[in-house]
Short mmCIF file of C-alpha atoms in Angstrom, two decimals:
data_model
loop_
_atom_site.label_atom_id
_atom_site.label_comp_id
_atom_site.label_asym_id
_atom_site.label_seq_id
_atom_site.Cartn_x
_atom_site.Cartn_y
_atom_site.Cartn_z
CA MET A 1 21.56 100.84 -4.18
CA ALA A 2 19.13 102.01 -6.62
CA TYR A 3 16.66 100.15 -8.99
CA THR A 4 13.00 100.31 -10.20
CA GLU A 5 10.27 97.89 -9.76
CA LEU A 6 7.58 97.81 -12.42
CA ILE A 7 4.21 96.75 -11.12
CA SER A 8 1.16 96.18 -13.22
CA SER A 9 -2.13 97.73 -12.13
CA GLN A 10 -4.08 94.79 -13.53
CA LEU A 11 -6.52 97.19 -15.04
CA THR A 12 -8.10 97.10 -18.41
CA LEU A 13 -8.14 100.69 -19.79
CA GLY A 14 -10.92 101.90 -21.97
CA ALA A 15 -9.93 102.18 -25.58
CA ASP A 16 -10.95 105.90 -25.86
CA SER A 17 -13.71 107.36 -23.62
CA ALA A 18 -12.81 109.15 -20.40
CA ALA A 19 -12.85 107.16 -17.26
CA THR A 20 -11.77 106.97 -13.68
CA TYR A 21 -9.87 103.90 -12.32
CA SER A 22 -9.09 102.71 -8.86
CA PHE A 23 -6.65 100.02 -7.70
CA ALA A 24 -4.38 99.10 -4.88
CA PHE A 25 -0.99 97.47 -4.49
CA ASP A 26 1.56 96.60 -1.94
CA THR A 27 5.14 98.01 -2.43
CA PRO A 28 7.76 95.20 -2.36
CA ILE A 29 10.48 95.37 0.46
CA THR A 30 13.74 96.53 -0.87
CA ALA A 31 15.83 93.78 -2.62
CA ASP A 32 19.20 95.29 -2.50
CA GLY A 33 19.23 97.25 0.70
CA SER A 34 18.11 100.46 -0.57
CA PRO A 35 16.67 102.24 2.51
CA HIS A 36 13.91 104.27 0.70
CA ILE A 37 11.41 104.35 -2.02
CA THR A 38 12.43 107.69 -3.60
CA GLN A 39 9.54 108.07 -6.25
CA LEU A 40 6.28 106.58 -7.21
CA GLY A 41 5.30 106.85 -10.94
CA PHE A 42 2.68 105.84 -13.42
CA GLN A 43 3.36 104.60 -16.82
CA ILE A 44 1.18 103.65 -19.90
CA ASP A 45 2.58 101.20 -22.31
CA ALA A 46 0.30 101.12 -25.34
CA VAL A 47 -0.19 100.51 -28.99
CA MET A 48 -2.65 103.02 -30.56
CA ALA A 49 -5.27 102.03 -33.08
CA ALA A 50 -4.25 104.77 -35.48
CA ALA A 51 -1.21 106.77 -36.39
CA ILE A 52 -0.39 109.62 -33.94
CA THR A 53 -1.32 112.83 -35.83
CA ASN A 54 -0.94 115.56 -33.26
CA GLN A 55 0.67 114.50 -30.03
CA THR A 56 0.78 117.68 -27.93
CA GLY A 57 1.77 116.42 -24.51
CA THR A 58 2.80 113.57 -22.20
CA ILE A 59 0.62 111.54 -19.96
CA GLY A 60 0.29 114.79 -17.83
CA LYS A 61 -2.21 115.96 -20.30
CA LEU A 62 -4.17 112.56 -20.31
CA ILE A 63 -4.50 112.57 -16.41
CA THR A 64 -7.47 114.57 -15.10
CA GLN A 65 -7.22 113.49 -11.53
CA LEU A 66 -4.70 111.51 -9.37
CA GLN A 67 -4.98 110.59 -5.71
CA VAL A 68 -2.32 108.40 -4.08
CA LYS A 69 -2.87 107.39 -0.56
CA VAL A 70 -0.05 105.42 1.31
CA GLY A 71 -1.56 103.65 4.38
CA ALA A 72 -3.41 106.64 6.20
CA ASN A 73 -1.34 109.40 4.38
CA THR A 74 -2.49 111.00 1.11
CA ILE A 75 0.71 111.95 -0.61
CA ILE A 76 -0.91 113.56 -3.69
CA ASP A 77 -4.33 114.76 -4.40
CA TRP A 78 -4.54 116.21 -7.87
CA TYR A 79 -7.36 117.44 -10.05
CA SER A 80 -6.69 119.18 -13.42
CA PRO A 81 -8.42 122.68 -13.70
CA ILE A 82 -7.89 122.43 -17.53
CA ALA A 83 -9.75 120.60 -20.06
CA TYR A 84 -6.95 120.44 -22.68
CA GLU A 85 -7.68 121.24 -26.32
CA SER A 86 -8.38 118.30 -28.48
CA GLY A 87 -6.97 116.75 -31.71
CA SER A 88 -5.66 119.00 -34.45
CA SER A 89 -6.76 122.09 -32.69
CA ALA A 90 -4.33 121.50 -29.68
CA THR A 91 -0.84 123.19 -29.34
CA VAL A 92 2.23 121.74 -27.78
CA SER A 93 2.40 122.76 -24.15
CA VAL A 94 3.36 121.32 -20.87
CA ALA A 95 0.59 119.98 -18.64
CA GLN A 96 0.06 121.48 -15.18
CA LEU A 97 0.70 118.23 -13.42
CA SER A 98 3.83 117.77 -15.60
CA VAL A 99 5.10 121.22 -14.68
CA LEU A 100 4.51 120.26 -10.92
CA ALA A 101 6.37 116.82 -11.30
CA GLN A 102 9.36 118.44 -13.02
CA SER A 103 9.51 121.25 -10.43
CA ILE A 104 10.04 118.94 -7.53
CA GLY A 105 12.41 116.38 -9.34
CA GLY A 106 10.01 113.96 -10.84
CA GLU A 107 9.96 112.50 -14.17
CA ASP A 108 7.70 113.32 -17.18
CA TYR A 109 8.43 111.60 -20.46
CA PHE A 110 6.83 110.51 -23.71
CA TRP A 111 8.29 107.98 -26.27
CA GLY A 112 6.49 107.13 -29.52
CA GLU A 113 6.38 106.46 -33.12
CA PRO A 114 4.74 109.49 -34.64
CA ASN A 115 5.40 108.32 -38.14
CA GLY A 116 2.96 105.45 -37.51
CA VAL A 117 5.41 102.54 -38.15
CA ASP A 118 4.12 100.53 -35.15
CA LYS A 119 1.98 103.01 -33.39
CA SER A 120 3.47 102.36 -30.02
CA ILE A 121 3.94 104.86 -27.17
CA LEU A 122 5.38 104.75 -23.70
CA THR A 123 4.66 107.68 -21.52
CA GLY A 124 4.93 108.21 -17.73
CA ILE A 125 5.13 110.57 -14.81
CA SER A 126 6.59 110.21 -11.26
CA ILE A 127 6.73 112.23 -8.05
CA PRO A 128 9.16 112.11 -5.11
CA CYS A 129 7.72 110.50 -1.96
CA GLY A 130 10.52 109.28 0.37
CA LEU A 131 9.02 106.11 1.96
CA ASP A 132 10.68 103.57 4.20
CA ALA A 133 11.67 100.73 1.94
CA SER A 134 12.33 98.19 4.68
CA LYS A 135 8.76 97.55 5.11
CA THR A 136 5.81 97.09 2.55
CA HIS A 137 3.17 99.80 2.14
CA ARG A 138 -0.34 99.49 1.03
CA VAL A 139 -0.90 102.05 -1.83
CA ASN A 140 -4.35 103.11 -2.93
CA VAL A 141 -4.62 104.91 -6.27
CA THR A 142 -7.36 106.75 -8.03
CA ILE A 143 -6.48 107.94 -11.47
CA GLY A 144 -8.75 109.72 -14.05
CA LEU A 145 -7.87 109.56 -17.71
CA ASP A 146 -9.23 112.01 -20.38
CA ASP A 147 -10.49 110.98 -23.75
CA VAL A 148 -7.59 109.42 -25.53
CA THR A 149 -8.31 110.49 -29.13
CA ASP A 150 -8.46 114.14 -27.68
CA TRP A 151 -5.07 113.55 -26.23
CA TYR A 152 -2.98 112.17 -29.18
CA GLY A 153 -5.00 113.32 -32.30
CA GLY A 154 -5.67 109.87 -33.75
CA ALA A 155 -8.83 108.64 -35.17
CA THR A 156 -9.33 105.93 -32.47
CA GLY A 157 -7.87 105.27 -29.03
CA PHE A 158 -5.81 102.38 -27.71
CA SER A 159 -5.59 99.21 -29.55
CA SER A 160 -3.88 97.54 -26.55
CA SER A 161 -2.63 99.15 -23.26
CA GLU A 162 -1.15 98.54 -19.89
CA LEU A 163 -0.98 100.81 -16.83
CA ASN A 164 2.02 100.19 -14.81
CA VAL A 165 3.32 101.64 -11.40
CA GLU A 166 7.03 102.55 -11.17
CA VAL A 167 8.45 102.10 -7.62
CA MET A 168 11.89 103.58 -7.64
CA TYR A 169 14.38 102.56 -4.72
CA GLY A 170 17.43 104.57 -3.53
CA VAL A 171 18.23 107.13 -0.96
CA SER A 172 15.89 110.02 0.07
CA ARG A 173 16.80 112.88 2.37
CA GLU A 174 13.15 113.55 3.22
CA ALA A 175 9.63 112.62 2.63
CA THR A 176 7.47 114.57 0.11
CA LEU A 177 3.72 115.39 0.24
CA ILE A 178 1.67 117.16 -2.42
CA GLY A 179 -1.32 118.79 -0.58
CA ALA A 180 -4.86 119.14 -1.98
CA SER A 181 -5.35 122.28 -3.99
CA GLN A 182 -6.95 125.35 -2.38
CA GLN A 183 -9.21 127.29 -4.79
CA PHE A 184 -9.76 131.08 -4.79
CA GLN A 185 -11.56 133.26 -7.30
CA HIS A 186 -9.77 136.48 -8.14
CA ALA A 187 -11.47 139.69 -9.70
CA ALA A 188 -9.88 141.56 -12.67
CA ASN A 189 -7.37 144.23 -11.78
CA ALA A 190 -7.56 143.55 -8.06
CA THR A 191 -5.58 142.13 -5.27
CA ARG A 192 -6.60 139.36 -2.90
CA VAL A 193 -5.04 138.01 0.13
CA VAL A 194 -5.09 134.29 0.24
CA THR A 195 -3.92 132.04 3.12
CA ILE A 196 -2.23 128.66 2.23
CA HIS A 197 -2.45 126.45 5.32
CA GLY A 198 0.53 124.58 6.78
CA LYS A 199 0.60 120.94 8.03
CA GLN A 200 1.46 120.11 11.49
CA GLY A 201 4.95 118.39 11.41
CA TRP A 202 5.80 119.31 7.94
CA GLN A 203 7.54 122.27 6.27
CA MET A 204 6.07 124.07 3.24
CA LEU A 205 8.82 123.84 0.51
CA GLY A 206 6.87 125.78 -2.03
CA ILE A 207 3.51 126.45 -3.74
CA ALA A 208 2.40 125.62 -7.14
CA VAL A 209 -0.06 128.20 -8.54
CA PHE A 210 -2.28 127.05 -11.51
CA ASN A 211 -4.72 129.19 -13.57
CA ASP A 212 -7.82 127.62 -15.12
CA SER A 213 -6.43 128.31 -18.65
CA GLU A 214 -2.93 128.29 -20.18
CA ALA A 215 -2.50 131.92 -19.79
CA ASP A 216 -0.56 134.20 -17.30
CA GLU A 217 -3.20 136.31 -15.61
CA ILE A 218 -1.24 137.25 -12.59
CA THR A 219 0.52 140.51 -12.25
CA GLU A 220 2.48 140.01 -8.98
CA ILE A 221 2.45 137.96 -5.81
CA ARG A 222 3.70 139.15 -2.48
CA ALA A 223 4.54 136.75 0.22
CA ASN A 224 3.39 138.39 3.58
CA ASN A 225 5.33 136.31 6.05
CA GLY A 226 8.08 138.78 6.22
CA ALA A 227 9.37 142.03 4.56
CA PHE A 228 9.32 140.57 1.04
CA ARG A 229 8.36 142.72 -2.00
CA ALA A 230 5.93 141.88 -4.46
CA LEU A 231 7.37 139.91 -7.42
CA LYS A 232 6.24 139.27 -11.03
CA PRO A 233 5.70 135.78 -12.16
CA SER A 234 8.92 136.16 -14.33
CA GLN A 235 10.89 137.09 -11.09
CA TRP A 236 9.47 134.19 -9.12
CA ARG A 237 10.52 131.88 -12.08
CA THR A 238 13.96 133.29 -12.28
CA LEU A 239 14.50 132.98 -8.54
CA PHE A 240 13.61 129.34 -8.94
CA GLY A 241 16.16 128.78 -11.70
CA ARG A 242 13.88 128.36 -14.69
CA THR A 243 16.49 130.32 -16.85
CA ARG A 244 19.34 127.90 -15.79
CA ARG A 245 19.13 124.49 -14.17
CA ASN A 246 15.32 124.04 -13.70
CA THR A 247 14.00 124.51 -17.29
CA ILE A 248 10.76 122.69 -18.36
CA ARG A 249 10.99 119.81 -20.83
CA ALA A 250 8.31 119.96 -23.46
CA LEU A 251 7.71 117.77 -26.65
CA SER A 252 8.98 119.38 -29.83
CA THR A 253 6.92 120.05 -32.96
CA MET A 254 5.47 117.00 -34.84
CA ALA A 255 8.35 115.12 -36.50
CA SER A 256 9.44 111.44 -37.07
CA GLU A 257 12.03 111.87 -34.33
CA ARG A 258 9.94 113.95 -32.10
CA ASN A 259 10.67 111.99 -28.81
CA THR A 260 14.40 112.42 -29.26
CA SER A 261 14.56 116.21 -29.37
CA PRO A 262 12.52 117.79 -26.60
CA ASN A 263 12.17 121.59 -26.21
CA TYR A 264 13.36 123.26 -23.00
CA LEU A 265 11.29 126.13 -21.85
CA ASN A 266 11.86 128.92 -19.18
CA PHE A 267 8.26 128.85 -18.34
CA GLN A 268 4.68 127.35 -19.17
CA ALA A 269 1.98 130.07 -19.18
CA GLY A 270 -0.68 129.50 -16.64
CA THR A 271 1.67 127.84 -14.13
CA LEU A 272 4.05 129.16 -11.46
CA PHE A 273 6.15 127.27 -8.83
CA MET A 274 6.87 129.50 -5.89
CA ASP A 275 10.10 128.37 -4.03
CA LEU A 276 9.54 129.34 -0.44
CA ARG A 277 12.81 127.85 0.89
CA ARG A 278 11.02 125.75 3.51
CA LEU A 279 8.82 127.68 5.97
CA THR A 280 8.85 126.95 9.53
CA THR A 281 7.28 123.63 10.51
CA GLY A 282 3.53 123.85 10.45
CA ALA A 283 3.43 127.52 9.31
CA SER A 284 0.83 128.90 6.93
CA ILE A 285 1.45 131.59 4.45
CA ASP A 286 -0.37 134.64 3.39
CA LEU A 287 -0.09 135.83 -0.26
CA SER A 288 -1.15 139.08 -1.89
CA VAL A 289 -2.07 138.19 -5.41
CA THR A 290 -2.87 140.82 -7.94
CA THR A 291 -4.61 139.52 -11.19
CA THR A 292 -5.46 141.10 -14.56
CA ALA A 293 -8.61 139.12 -15.26
CA LEU A 294 -11.52 137.35 -13.53
CA THR A 295 -9.97 134.00 -12.91
CA THR A 296 -10.01 131.00 -10.53
CA LEU A 297 -6.52 130.16 -9.17
CA ARG A 298 -5.55 126.97 -7.49
CA TYR A 299 -2.79 126.82 -4.96
CA VAL A 300 -1.00 123.49 -4.38
CA PRO A 301 1.32 123.31 -1.46
CA VAL A 302 4.34 120.97 -1.50
CA TYR A 303 5.47 119.80 2.02
CA VAL A 304 8.57 118.11 3.17
CA ALA A 305 9.50 116.30 6.41
CA GLY A 306 11.67 113.41 7.72
CA ILE A 307 11.21 109.93 6.56
CA ASN A 308 8.33 108.26 8.27
CA ALA A 309 6.68 111.54 9.07
CA LYS A 310 2.82 111.32 9.56
CA THR A 311 0.21 113.79 8.44
CA GLY A 312 -1.17 115.35 11.65
CA GLN A 313 -4.03 117.71 12.10
CA ALA A 314 -3.65 121.41 11.77
CA PRO A 315 -2.93 123.30 15.02
CA LYS A 316 -6.17 123.95 16.77
CA GLN A 317 -7.45 125.56 20.07
CA THR A 318 -7.24 123.58 23.13
CA ALA A 319 -9.08 125.68 25.79
CA ILE A 320 -12.33 124.09 26.74
CA ASN A 321 -15.30 125.82 28.13
CA PRO A 322 -17.96 123.02 28.76
CA GLN A 323 -21.56 123.89 28.30
CA SER A 324 -23.99 122.84 31.08
CA THR A 325 -27.61 124.11 31.10
CA THR A 326 -27.97 123.16 34.67
CA GLN A 327 -24.96 125.22 35.68
CA THR A 328 -26.23 128.16 33.55
CA VAL A 329 -29.59 128.11 35.26
CA VAL A 330 -28.05 127.77 38.81
CA THR A 331 -25.79 130.57 38.12
CA GLU A 332 -28.41 132.79 36.72
CA ASP A 333 -30.49 132.06 39.72
CA ALA A 334 -27.80 132.99 42.16
CA THR A 335 -27.13 136.20 40.30
CA GLN A 336 -30.73 137.26 40.37
CA ASN A 337 -31.22 136.48 44.08
#
């Protein structure tokens, strides 16, 4: 019980210039009895107008924003804080969206012909979702793509292209939701306490922390929801397993067989995934963050819950004290007399 549906977005992508696209589709009901939609992904199948000269990243570097709404629930709301380097000046690195996808079990891939034989590429990214596959879901997508020549280093952009949606069927243990980023400015050589809000009915699995550049400018982070000591980024990464099972996949240096020999990295500077081991349902978390430079950090929470969970409102006060001008005047008059 596992297969993948490939659905065309029916979009015509611009050959080169940056643009934002919106479309909607209905997920097919499972055809083989698979109970869940395990992941949703986005794939570009294209032929480039010129040979690839300096491919420095997967589709994650091309995507500037991504919002996916399933029914009334927004399952991902992403905006890239980095304008990645362009063309020949760029270096091989892993985009922040790619690190996030890989950290929670999604796919992030690139297949191409760097030697320019046929100039074809196939690149995609996916995220876990955990949706009921016994019924159809209306999915609304907004996706922003950067300048194509900046992304792959060629002289011109797409000769032809198609944006597809990957709908993967199988068995999920839980639903996954990537929250909107919460942005805070941090001073140099200072500590700031930030609060990342929980979501009613959902557990916070972890937090992805993204800098506004590909540089580590965090000295340490302390989770204040218990007697936890402050940990350096390298310690958070080690606890998450970056040195063993959860390495980051990156493209190798430019070569004719580039796509068949990826690099495996222990970390990508400027990104950090904090594994919180699932906080109590609905709980927020306070983080004491020490930074080395003036910078803006974005905190992206990842929530999990049972299949078919809904996104509820945050906890709020329920005590009511109705305002009444008449009652106020009467009360004041009685007090004075």
